CSV table of N, CA and C in Angstrom, one decimal:
chain,number,residue,atom,x,y,z
A,1,MET,N,69.7,144.5,155.0
A,1,MET,CA,68.5,144.1,154.7
A,1,MET,C,68.3,143.9,153.3
A,2,ARG,N,67.8,142.7,152.9
A,2,ARG,CA,67.4,142.3,151.4
A,2,ARG,C,66.4,141.6,151.1
A,3,PHE,N,65.4,141.9,150.0
A,3,PHE,CA,64.3,141.2,149.6
A,3,PHE,C,64.4,141.1,148.4
A,4,ARG,N,64.0,139.8,147.9
A,4,ARG,CA,63.9,139.6,146.6
A,4,ARG,C,62.9,138.5,146.5
A,5,ALA,N,61.9,138.6,145.4
A,5,ALA,CA,61.0,137.7,145.1
A,5,ALA,C,60.5,137.7,143.7
A,6,LYS,N,60.0,136.4,143.3
A,6,LYS,CA,59.4,136.3,142.0
A,6,LYS,C,58.3,135.6,141.7
A,7,ILE,N,57.0,136.1,141.0
A,7,ILE,CA,56.1,135.2,140.7
A,7,ILE,C,56.0,134.9,139.2
A,8,VAL,N,56.0,133.7,139.0
A,8,VAL,CA,55.8,133.2,137.5
A,8,VAL,C,54.5,132.8,137.2
A,9,ASP,N,53.8,132.0,138.2
A,9,ASP,CA,52.6,131.5,137.9
A,9,ASP,C,51.4,132.8,137.7
A,10,LEU,N,50.7,132.7,136.5
A,10,LEU,CA,49.6,133.8,136.3
A,10,LEU,C,48.6,133.8,137.4
A,11,ALA,N,48.0,132.6,137.8
A,11,ALA,CA,47.0,132.3,138.7
A,11,ALA,C,47.6,132.9,140.1
A,12,CYS,N,48.7,132.8,140.6
A,12,CYS,CA,49.3,133.3,141.7
A,12,CYS,C,49.2,134.8,141.8
A,13,LEU,N,49.7,135.2,140.4
A,13,LEU,CA,49.8,136.8,140.2
A,13,LEU,C,48.5,137.4,140.4
A,14,ASN,N,47.5,136.9,139.8
A,14,ASN,CA,46.4,137.4,139.8
A,14,ASN,C,45.7,137.5,141.4
A,15,HIS,N,45.8,136.2,142.2
A,15,HIS,CA,45.4,136.1,143.4
A,15,HIS,C,46.2,137.4,144.2
A,16,PHE,N,47.5,137.5,144.1
A,16,PHE,CA,48.0,138.4,144.7
A,16,PHE,C,47.8,139.8,144.4
A,17,SER,N,47.5,140.0,143.3
A,17,SER,CA,47.0,141.4,142.7
A,17,SER,C,45.6,141.7,143.4
A,18,ARG,N,44.7,140.8,143.5
A,18,ARG,CA,43.2,140.8,143.9
A,18,ARG,C,43.5,141.3,145.7
A,19,VAL,N,44.6,140.4,146.4
A,19,VAL,CA,44.6,141.0,147.7
A,19,VAL,C,45.1,142.3,147.9
A,20,ILE,N,46.2,142.8,147.1
A,20,ILE,CA,46.8,144.0,147.2
A,20,ILE,C,45.5,145.1,146.8
A,21,ASN,N,44.7,144.9,145.8
A,21,ASN,CA,43.6,145.8,145.4
A,21,ASN,C,42.6,145.9,146.4
A,22,THR,N,42.4,144.8,147.2
A,22,THR,CA,41.5,144.9,148.4
A,22,THR,C,42.0,146.0,149.5
A,23,ILE,N,43.4,145.6,149.7
A,23,ILE,CA,44.0,146.3,151.0
A,23,ILE,C,44.1,147.8,150.6
A,24,ALA,N,44.3,148.0,149.2
A,24,ALA,CA,44.4,149.5,148.8
A,24,ALA,C,43.2,150.2,149.2
A,25,LYS,N,42.1,149.5,148.9
A,25,LYS,CA,40.6,150.1,149.0
A,25,LYS,C,40.4,150.3,150.2
A,26,LEU,N,41.1,149.5,151.3
A,26,LEU,CA,40.8,149.8,153.0
A,26,LEU,C,41.9,150.9,153.6
A,27,ALA,N,43.0,150.9,153.1
A,27,ALA,CA,44.0,151.7,153.8
A,27,ALA,C,44.6,152.8,152.8
A,28,LYS,N,45.0,153.8,153.4
A,28,LYS,CA,45.9,154.9,152.3
A,28,LYS,C,47.2,154.5,152.5
A,29,THR,N,47.6,154.0,153.8
A,29,THR,CA,48.8,153.6,154.0
A,29,THR,C,49.0,152.2,155.0
A,30,CYS,N,50.0,151.3,154.8
A,30,CYS,CA,50.2,150.3,155.6
A,30,CYS,C,51.4,149.8,156.1
A,31,THR,N,51.5,148.8,156.6
A,31,THR,CA,52.7,148.3,157.0
A,31,THR,C,53.0,147.0,156.4
A,32,LEU,N,54.1,146.7,155.7
A,32,LEU,CA,54.5,145.7,155.2
A,32,LEU,C,55.5,144.8,156.2
A,33,ARG,N,55.2,143.8,156.9
A,33,ARG,CA,56.1,143.0,157.4
A,33,ARG,C,56.7,141.8,156.6
A,34,LEU,N,57.9,141.6,156.5
A,34,LEU,CA,58.6,140.5,155.7
A,34,LEU,C,59.2,139.6,156.7
A,35,THR,N,58.9,138.4,156.7
A,35,THR,CA,59.9,137.6,157.3
A,35,THR,C,60.2,136.1,156.3
A,36,ALA,N,60.9,135.3,156.7
A,36,ALA,CA,61.2,134.3,155.7
A,36,ALA,C,60.0,133.3,155.1
A,37,SER,N,58.9,133.3,156.0
A,37,SER,CA,58.0,132.3,155.5
A,37,SER,C,56.8,133.2,155.0
A,38,LYS,N,56.4,134.2,155.7
A,38,LYS,CA,55.3,135.1,155.5
A,38,LYS,C,55.3,136.4,155.2
A,39,LEU,N,54.5,137.2,154.4
A,39,LEU,CA,54.2,138.6,154.3
A,39,LEU,C,52.8,139.0,155.1
A,40,TYR,N,52.9,140.1,155.7
A,40,TYR,CA,52.0,140.7,156.7
A,40,TYR,C,51.5,142.1,155.9
A,41,PHE,N,50.4,142.4,155.8
A,41,PHE,CA,50.0,143.8,155.6
A,41,PHE,C,49.2,144.1,156.8
A,42,ILE,N,49.7,145.2,157.5
A,42,ILE,CA,49.1,145.7,158.9
A,42,ILE,C,48.5,146.9,158.7
A,43,LEU,N,47.6,147.2,159.1
A,43,LEU,CA,47.1,148.5,159.4
A,43,LEU,C,46.6,148.6,160.9
A,44,SER,N,47.0,149.6,161.5
A,44,SER,CA,46.7,149.5,163.0
A,44,SER,C,46.6,151.1,163.5
A,45,ASP,N,45.3,151.6,163.2
A,45,ASP,CA,44.8,153.0,163.5
A,45,ASP,C,44.4,152.9,164.8
A,46,LYS,N,44.4,154.0,165.7
A,46,LYS,CA,43.8,153.8,167.1
A,46,LYS,C,42.4,153.5,167.1
A,47,VAL,N,41.9,152.4,167.3
A,47,VAL,CA,40.2,152.0,167.3
A,47,VAL,C,39.8,152.9,168.4
A,48,ALA,N,40.3,153.5,169.4
A,48,ALA,CA,39.5,154.2,170.4
A,48,ALA,C,39.1,155.6,169.7
A,49,ASN,N,40.0,156.1,168.7
A,49,ASN,CA,39.6,157.2,168.2
A,49,ASN,C,38.6,156.8,166.7
A,50,GLY,N,38.4,155.7,166.7
A,50,GLY,CA,37.5,155.4,165.4
A,50,GLY,C,38.1,155.0,164.3
A,51,GLY,N,39.4,154.6,164.7
A,51,GLY,CA,40.1,154.1,163.5
A,51,GLY,C,39.7,152.6,163.3
A,52,ILE,N,40.3,152.2,162.0
A,52,ILE,CA,40.2,150.5,161.8
A,52,ILE,C,41.6,149.9,162.0
A,53,SER,N,41.4,148.7,162.1
A,53,SER,CA,42.6,147.7,162.1
A,53,SER,C,42.6,146.7,161.2
A,54,MET,N,43.6,146.3,160.7
A,54,MET,CA,43.5,145.2,159.7
A,54,MET,C,44.9,144.5,159.8
A,55,TRP,N,44.6,143.1,159.7
A,55,TRP,CA,45.7,142.2,159.7
A,55,TRP,C,46.0,141.1,158.5
A,56,CYS,N,46.7,141.1,157.6
A,56,CYS,CA,46.5,140.1,156.5
A,56,CYS,C,47.9,139.4,156.4
A,57,GLU,N,47.7,138.0,156.4
A,57,GLU,CA,48.8,137.2,156.9
A,57,GLU,C,48.8,136.2,155.3
A,58,LEU,N,50.0,136.4,154.7
A,58,LEU,CA,50.2,135.5,153.3
A,58,LEU,C,51.4,134.6,153.7
A,59,CYS,N,51.0,133.5,153.2
A,59,CYS,CA,52.2,132.4,153.4
A,59,CYS,C,53.1,132.8,151.8
A,60,GLN,N,54.3,132.9,151.8
A,60,GLN,CA,54.9,133.3,150.8
A,60,GLN,C,55.0,132.3,149.8
A,61,GLY,N,54.9,131.0,150.1
A,61,GLY,CA,55.0,129.6,149.5
A,61,GLY,C,53.7,129.5,148.6
A,62,ASN,N,52.8,130.5,148.8
A,62,ASN,CA,51.6,130.4,148.1
A,62,ASN,C,51.3,131.2,146.9
A,63,PHE,N,52.5,132.2,146.8
A,63,PHE,CA,52.5,133.0,145.9
A,63,PHE,C,53.6,133.2,145.0
A,64,PHE,N,54.9,133.0,145.8
A,64,PHE,CA,56.0,133.4,144.9
A,64,PHE,C,56.9,131.9,144.6
A,65,ASP,N,57.3,132.1,143.4
A,65,ASP,CA,58.2,130.9,143.0
A,65,ASP,C,59.7,131.1,143.4
A,66,GLU,N,60.1,132.4,143.8
A,66,GLU,CA,61.3,132.4,144.4
A,66,GLU,C,61.0,133.8,145.5
A,67,PHE,N,61.7,133.3,146.6
A,67,PHE,CA,61.6,134.1,147.8
A,67,PHE,C,62.9,134.3,148.6
A,68,GLN,N,63.5,135.3,148.6
A,68,GLN,CA,64.6,135.7,149.4
A,68,GLN,C,64.8,136.8,150.4
A,69,MET,N,65.1,136.6,151.5
A,69,MET,CA,64.7,137.8,152.4
A,69,MET,C,65.8,137.8,153.7
A,70,GLU,N,66.5,138.9,153.8
A,70,GLU,CA,67.5,138.9,154.9
A,70,GLU,C,66.9,140.0,155.8
A,71,GLY,N,66.7,139.8,157.0
A,71,GLY,CA,66.4,140.9,158.0
A,71,GLY,C,67.4,141.7,158.4
A,72,VAL,N,66.9,142.6,159.5
A,72,VAL,CA,67.9,143.6,159.8
A,72,VAL,C,69.4,143.1,160.4
A,73,ALA,N,68.8,141.7,161.1
A,73,ALA,CA,70.1,140.9,161.8
A,73,ALA,C,69.7,139.7,162.0
A,74,ALA,N,70.3,138.6,162.2
A,74,ALA,CA,70.4,137.1,162.2
A,74,ALA,C,69.3,136.9,163.4
A,75,GLU,N,69.2,137.5,164.6
A,75,GLU,CA,68.3,137.3,165.6
A,75,GLU,C,66.9,138.0,165.2
A,76,HIS,N,66.9,138.9,164.4
A,76,HIS,CA,65.9,139.8,164.0
A,76,HIS,C,65.5,139.7,162.4
A,77,ASN,N,65.2,138.5,162.0
A,77,ASN,CA,65.2,138.2,160.4
A,77,ASN,C,63.8,138.8,160.0
A,78,GLU,N,63.5,139.7,160.1
A,78,GLU,CA,62.4,140.6,159.6
A,78,GLU,C,62.7,142.1,159.0
A,79,ILE,N,62.0,142.4,158.2
A,79,ILE,CA,62.0,143.7,157.7
A,79,ILE,C,60.3,144.3,157.8
A,80,TYR,N,60.3,145.7,158.1
A,80,TYR,CA,59.1,146.2,158.3
A,80,TYR,C,59.1,147.6,157.5
A,81,LEU,N,58.2,147.6,156.4
A,81,LEU,CA,58.2,148.7,155.6
A,81,LEU,C,56.9,149.5,155.7
A,82,GLU,N,57.0,150.7,155.5
A,82,GLU,CA,55.6,151.3,155.3
A,82,GLU,C,55.5,152.0,154.0
A,83,LEU,N,54.3,151.4,153.3
A,83,LEU,CA,53.9,151.7,152.0
A,83,LEU,C,52.6,152.2,151.7
A,84,VAL,N,52.3,152.8,150.5
A,84,VAL,CA,50.8,153.0,150.0
A,84,VAL,C,50.6,152.0,149.2
A,85,PRO,N,49.6,151.2,149.6
A,85,PRO,CA,49.2,150.0,148.7
A,85,PRO,C,48.6,150.2,147.6
A,86,GLU,N,48.0,151.5,147.4
A,86,GLU,CA,47.6,151.9,145.8
A,86,GLU,C,48.8,152.0,145.0
A,87,ASN,N,49.7,152.4,145.6
A,87,ASN,CA,51.1,152.2,144.3
A,87,ASN,C,51.3,150.8,144.0
A,88,LEU,N,51.6,150.1,144.7
A,88,LEU,CA,51.5,148.4,144.4
A,88,LEU,C,50.7,148.2,143.5
A,89,SER,N,49.3,148.6,143.9
A,89,SER,CA,48.3,147.9,143.2
A,89,SER,C,48.4,148.4,141.6
A,90,ARG,N,48.6,150.0,141.6
A,90,ARG,CA,48.9,150.2,140.2
A,90,ARG,C,49.7,149.5,139.5
A,91,ALA,N,51.0,149.3,140.4
A,91,ALA,CA,52.2,148.4,139.4
A,91,ALA,C,51.8,147.3,139.1
A,92,LEU,N,51.0,146.7,139.8
A,92,LEU,CA,50.5,145.1,139.7
A,92,LEU,C,49.5,145.6,138.5
A,93,LYS,N,48.8,146.2,138.1
A,93,LYS,CA,47.8,146.3,137.1
A,93,LYS,C,48.6,146.0,135.8
A,94,THR,N,49.8,146.6,135.5
A,94,THR,CA,50.5,146.3,134.3
A,94,THR,C,50.6,145.0,134.1
A,95,ALA,N,50.7,144.1,135.2
A,95,ALA,CA,51.2,142.8,135.1
A,95,ALA,C,50.1,141.7,134.9
A,96,GLN,N,49.0,142.1,134.3
A,96,GLN,CA,48.0,141.0,134.2
A,96,GLN,C,48.4,139.9,133.1
A,97,SER,N,49.2,140.2,132.0
A,97,SER,CA,49.4,139.2,131.1
A,97,SER,C,50.9,139.0,131.2
A,98,ALA,N,51.5,139.2,132.4
A,98,ALA,CA,53.1,139.1,132.5
A,98,ALA,C,53.5,137.9,132.3
A,99,LYS,N,54.8,137.5,132.0
A,99,LYS,CA,55.5,136.2,131.9
A,99,LYS,C,56.2,136.0,133.5
A,100,ALA,N,56.5,137.4,133.9
A,100,ALA,CA,57.1,137.0,135.4
A,100,ALA,C,56.8,138.5,136.1
A,101,VAL,N,57.0,138.5,137.3
A,101,VAL,CA,56.9,139.8,138.3
A,101,VAL,C,58.1,139.4,139.2
A,102,LYS,N,59.0,140.5,139.3
A,102,LYS,CA,60.1,140.5,140.4
A,102,LYS,C,59.9,141.6,141.0
A,103,ILE,N,60.1,141.4,142.3
A,103,ILE,CA,59.7,142.4,143.3
A,103,ILE,C,61.0,142.5,144.4
A,104,LYS,N,61.7,143.6,144.5
A,104,LYS,CA,62.9,143.8,145.0
A,104,LYS,C,62.9,145.1,145.9
A,105,LEU,N,63.6,145.0,147.2
A,105,LEU,CA,64.1,146.1,147.9
A,105,LEU,C,65.1,146.8,147.4
A,106,THR,N,65.3,147.8,147.0
A,106,THR,CA,66.3,148.7,146.6
A,106,THR,C,66.5,150.1,147.4
A,107,ASN,N,67.6,150.6,147.2
A,107,ASN,CA,68.0,151.9,147.9
A,107,ASN,C,68.9,152.8,147.2
A,108,LYS,N,68.4,153.3,146.0
A,108,LYS,CA,69.2,153.9,145.2
A,108,LYS,C,69.1,155.4,145.5
A,109,HIS,N,68.2,156.2,145.6
A,109,HIS,CA,68.0,157.6,146.1
A,109,HIS,C,67.3,157.4,147.5
A,110,CYS,N,66.4,156.8,147.6
A,110,CYS,CA,65.5,156.4,148.8
A,110,CYS,C,65.2,154.9,148.8
A,111,PRO,N,64.7,154.4,149.8
A,111,PRO,CA,64.2,153.0,150.0
A,111,PRO,C,62.8,152.8,149.1
A,112,CYS,N,63.1,152.0,148.2
A,112,CYS,CA,61.9,151.8,147.1
A,112,CYS,C,61.6,150.1,147.0
A,113,LEU,N,60.6,149.7,146.9
A,113,LEU,CA,60.2,148.3,146.3
A,113,LEU,C,60.2,148.3,144.8
A,114,ARG,N,60.9,147.6,144.0
A,114,ARG,CA,61.0,147.8,142.7
A,114,ARG,C,60.1,146.6,142.3
A,115,VAL,N,59.4,146.9,141.4
A,115,VAL,CA,58.4,146.0,140.8
A,115,VAL,C,58.8,145.7,139.1
A,116,ALA,N,59.3,144.9,138.8
A,116,ALA,CA,59.7,144.7,137.6
A,116,ALA,C,58.8,143.6,136.7
A,117,VAL,N,58.0,144.0,135.8
A,117,VAL,CA,57.1,143.3,135.1
A,117,VAL,C,57.7,142.8,133.7
A,118,GLU,N,57.8,141.6,133.5
A,118,GLU,CA,58.1,141.1,132.3
A,118,GLU,C,57.1,140.8,131.5
A,119,LEU,N,57.0,141.5,130.2
A,119,LEU,CA,55.8,141.2,129.4
A,119,LEU,C,56.1,140.4,128.2
A,120,PRO,N,55.1,139.6,127.7
A,120,PRO,CA,55.5,139.0,126.4
A,120,PRO,C,55.4,139.9,125.2
A,121,THR,N,56.1,139.4,124.4
A,121,THR,CA,56.3,140.1,123.0
A,121,THR,C,56.2,139.2,121.8
A,122,LEU,N,55.8,139.6,120.7
A,122,LEU,CA,55.9,138.8,119.4
A,122,LEU,C,57.3,138.1,119.0
A,123,SER,N,58.4,139.0,119.3
A,123,SER,CA,59.7,138.4,119.1
A,123,SER,C,60.2,137.5,120.2
A,124,SER,N,61.5,137.2,120.2
A,124,SER,CA,62.0,136.5,121.2
A,124,SER,C,62.4,137.3,122.4
A,125,SER,N,62.7,138.6,122.0
A,125,SER,CA,62.9,139.4,123.3
A,125,SER,C,61.7,139.9,124.2
A,126,SER,N,62.1,140.4,125.3
A,126,SER,CA,60.9,140.5,126.1
A,126,SER,C,60.7,142.1,126.6
A,127,ARG,N,60.0,142.5,126.8
A,127,ARG,CA,59.7,144.1,127.3
A,127,ARG,C,59.6,143.9,128.9
A,128,ILE,N,60.7,145.0,129.7
A,128,ILE,CA,60.4,144.9,131.2
A,128,ILE,C,59.8,146.1,131.6
A,129,VAL,N,58.6,146.3,132.2
A,129,VAL,CA,58.3,147.5,132.8
A,129,VAL,C,58.7,147.9,134.2
A,130,THR,N,59.2,148.7,134.6
A,130,THR,CA,59.7,148.8,136.0
A,130,THR,C,59.1,150.0,136.9
A,131,HIS,N,58.6,149.6,138.0
A,131,HIS,CA,57.9,150.5,138.8
A,131,HIS,C,58.9,150.7,140.3
A,132,ASP,N,59.3,151.6,140.7
A,132,ASP,CA,60.0,152.0,141.9
A,132,ASP,C,58.8,152.8,142.7
A,133,ILE,N,58.4,151.8,144.1
A,133,ILE,CA,57.3,152.4,144.9
A,133,ILE,C,58.2,152.7,146.1
A,134,PRO,N,58.0,154.0,146.5
A,134,PRO,CA,58.9,154.6,147.5
A,134,PRO,C,58.4,153.9,148.9
A,135,VAL,N,59.2,153.4,149.9
A,135,VAL,CA,58.8,153.0,151.0
A,135,VAL,C,59.5,153.6,152.3
A,136,GLY,N,58.9,153.5,153.3
A,136,GLY,CA,59.8,154.0,154.5
A,136,GLY,C,60.0,152.7,155.5
A,137,VAL,N,61.5,152.7,156.1
A,137,VAL,CA,61.8,151.5,156.7
A,137,VAL,C,61.7,151.8,158.2
A,138,ILE,N,60.8,151.2,158.6
A,138,ILE,CA,60.5,151.2,160.1
A,138,ILE,C,61.4,150.7,160.9
A,139,PRO,N,62.0,151.6,162.0
A,139,PRO,CA,63.2,151.0,162.8
A,139,PRO,C,62.7,149.8,163.6
A,140,ARG,N,63.5,149.0,164.3
A,140,ARG,CA,63.2,148.0,165.1
A,140,ARG,C,62.5,148.2,166.7
A,141,ARG,N,62.9,149.5,167.0
A,141,ARG,CA,62.3,150.1,168.3
A,141,ARG,C,60.8,150.2,168.0
A,142,LEU,N,60.3,150.3,167.0
A,142,LEU,CA,58.8,150.5,166.8
A,142,LEU,C,58.1,149.2,166.5
A,143,TRP,N,58.9,148.1,166.3
A,143,TRP,CA,58.3,147.2,165.7
A,143,TRP,C,57.2,146.3,166.6
A,144,THR,N,57.4,146.6,168.1
A,144,THR,CA,56.2,146.1,168.9
A,144,THR,C,54.9,146.6,168.6
A,145,ASP,N,54.8,147.7,167.7
A,145,ASP,CA,53.5,148.6,167.5
A,145,ASP,C,52.9,147.4,166.7
A,146,PHE,N,53.3,146.7,165.9
A,146,PHE,CA,52.7,145.8,164.9
A,146,PHE,C,52.7,144.4,165.2
A,147,ARG,N,52.5,144.0,166.4
A,147,ARG,CA,52.2,142.6,166.7
A,147,ARG,C,50.6,142.2,166.4
A,148,GLU,N,50.7,141.0,166.2
A,148,GLU,CA,49.3,140.3,165.8
A,148,GLU,C,48.2,140.6,166.8
A,149,PRO,N,47.0,141.2,166.5
A,149,PRO,CA,46.1,141.5,167.3
A,149,PRO,C,45.6,140.4,168.2
A,150,ARG,N,44.9,140.2,169.3
A,150,ARG,CA,44.0,139.4,170.0
A,150,ARG,C,43.0,139.3,169.4
A,151,VAL,N,42.2,138.3,169.0
A,151,VAL,CA,40.9,138.2,168.7
A,151,VAL,C,40.1,137.1,169.6
A,152,PRO,N,38.9,137.2,169.9
A,152,PRO,CA,38.1,136.4,170.8
A,152,PRO,C,38.0,134.9,169.8
A,153,ASP,N,37.9,133.8,170.3
A,153,ASP,CA,37.6,132.5,169.8
A,153,ASP,C,36.3,132.7,169.6
A,154,PHE,N,35.9,132.2,167.9
A,154,PHE,CA,34.7,132.4,167.3
A,154,PHE,C,33.8,131.2,167.4
A,155,ASP,N,32.7,131.3,167.7
A,155,ASP,CA,31.9,130.3,167.7
A,155,ASP,C,30.6,130.5,166.4
A,156,VAL,N,30.9,129.7,165.5
A,156,VAL,CA,29.9,129.9,164.1
A,156,VAL,C,29.4,128.7,164.0
A,157,SER,N,28.1,128.6,163.6
A,157,SER,CA,27.3,127.5,163.1
A,157,SER,C,26.4,127.7,162.2
A,158,LEU,N,26.7,127.1,160.9
A,158,LEU,CA,25.8,127.1,159.7
A,158,LEU,C,24.8,126.0,159.5
A,159,TYR,N,23.6,126.2,159.4
A,159,TYR,CA,22.6,125.2,159.2
A,159,TYR,C,22.1,125.3,157.7
């Protein structure tokens, strides 16, 4: 499994940060599903017990300048991670004036999403602030728990 992404455009970074901030307000933990073309933030509490559900689908091309992902296998080219969105939100707060942000899946002592924020300086060198966000890797046998929910067709009219 490999994942690496980079955001250079400040508008894309701000938009991505706002999405993560919203998700962090809704959920203590969520599932991040990575595919070659999309990112999904999923929260699927048991609705029967009063829980909430959330399905957030982002096209990676709308946010990232570089995006490389290799799943667990060729026929299952996806990665499922459990994370605390508040940690990702905090890491992205340091990136408000960044030149670039790199997000990478690492496994030094435990699986982590490494967020490296390249900050501008007055000299020619740049400062890099690194945040390691612990994640849990969800095994393939549990992936069926995170499928897109069925929603009825909506009929909306505005006058």
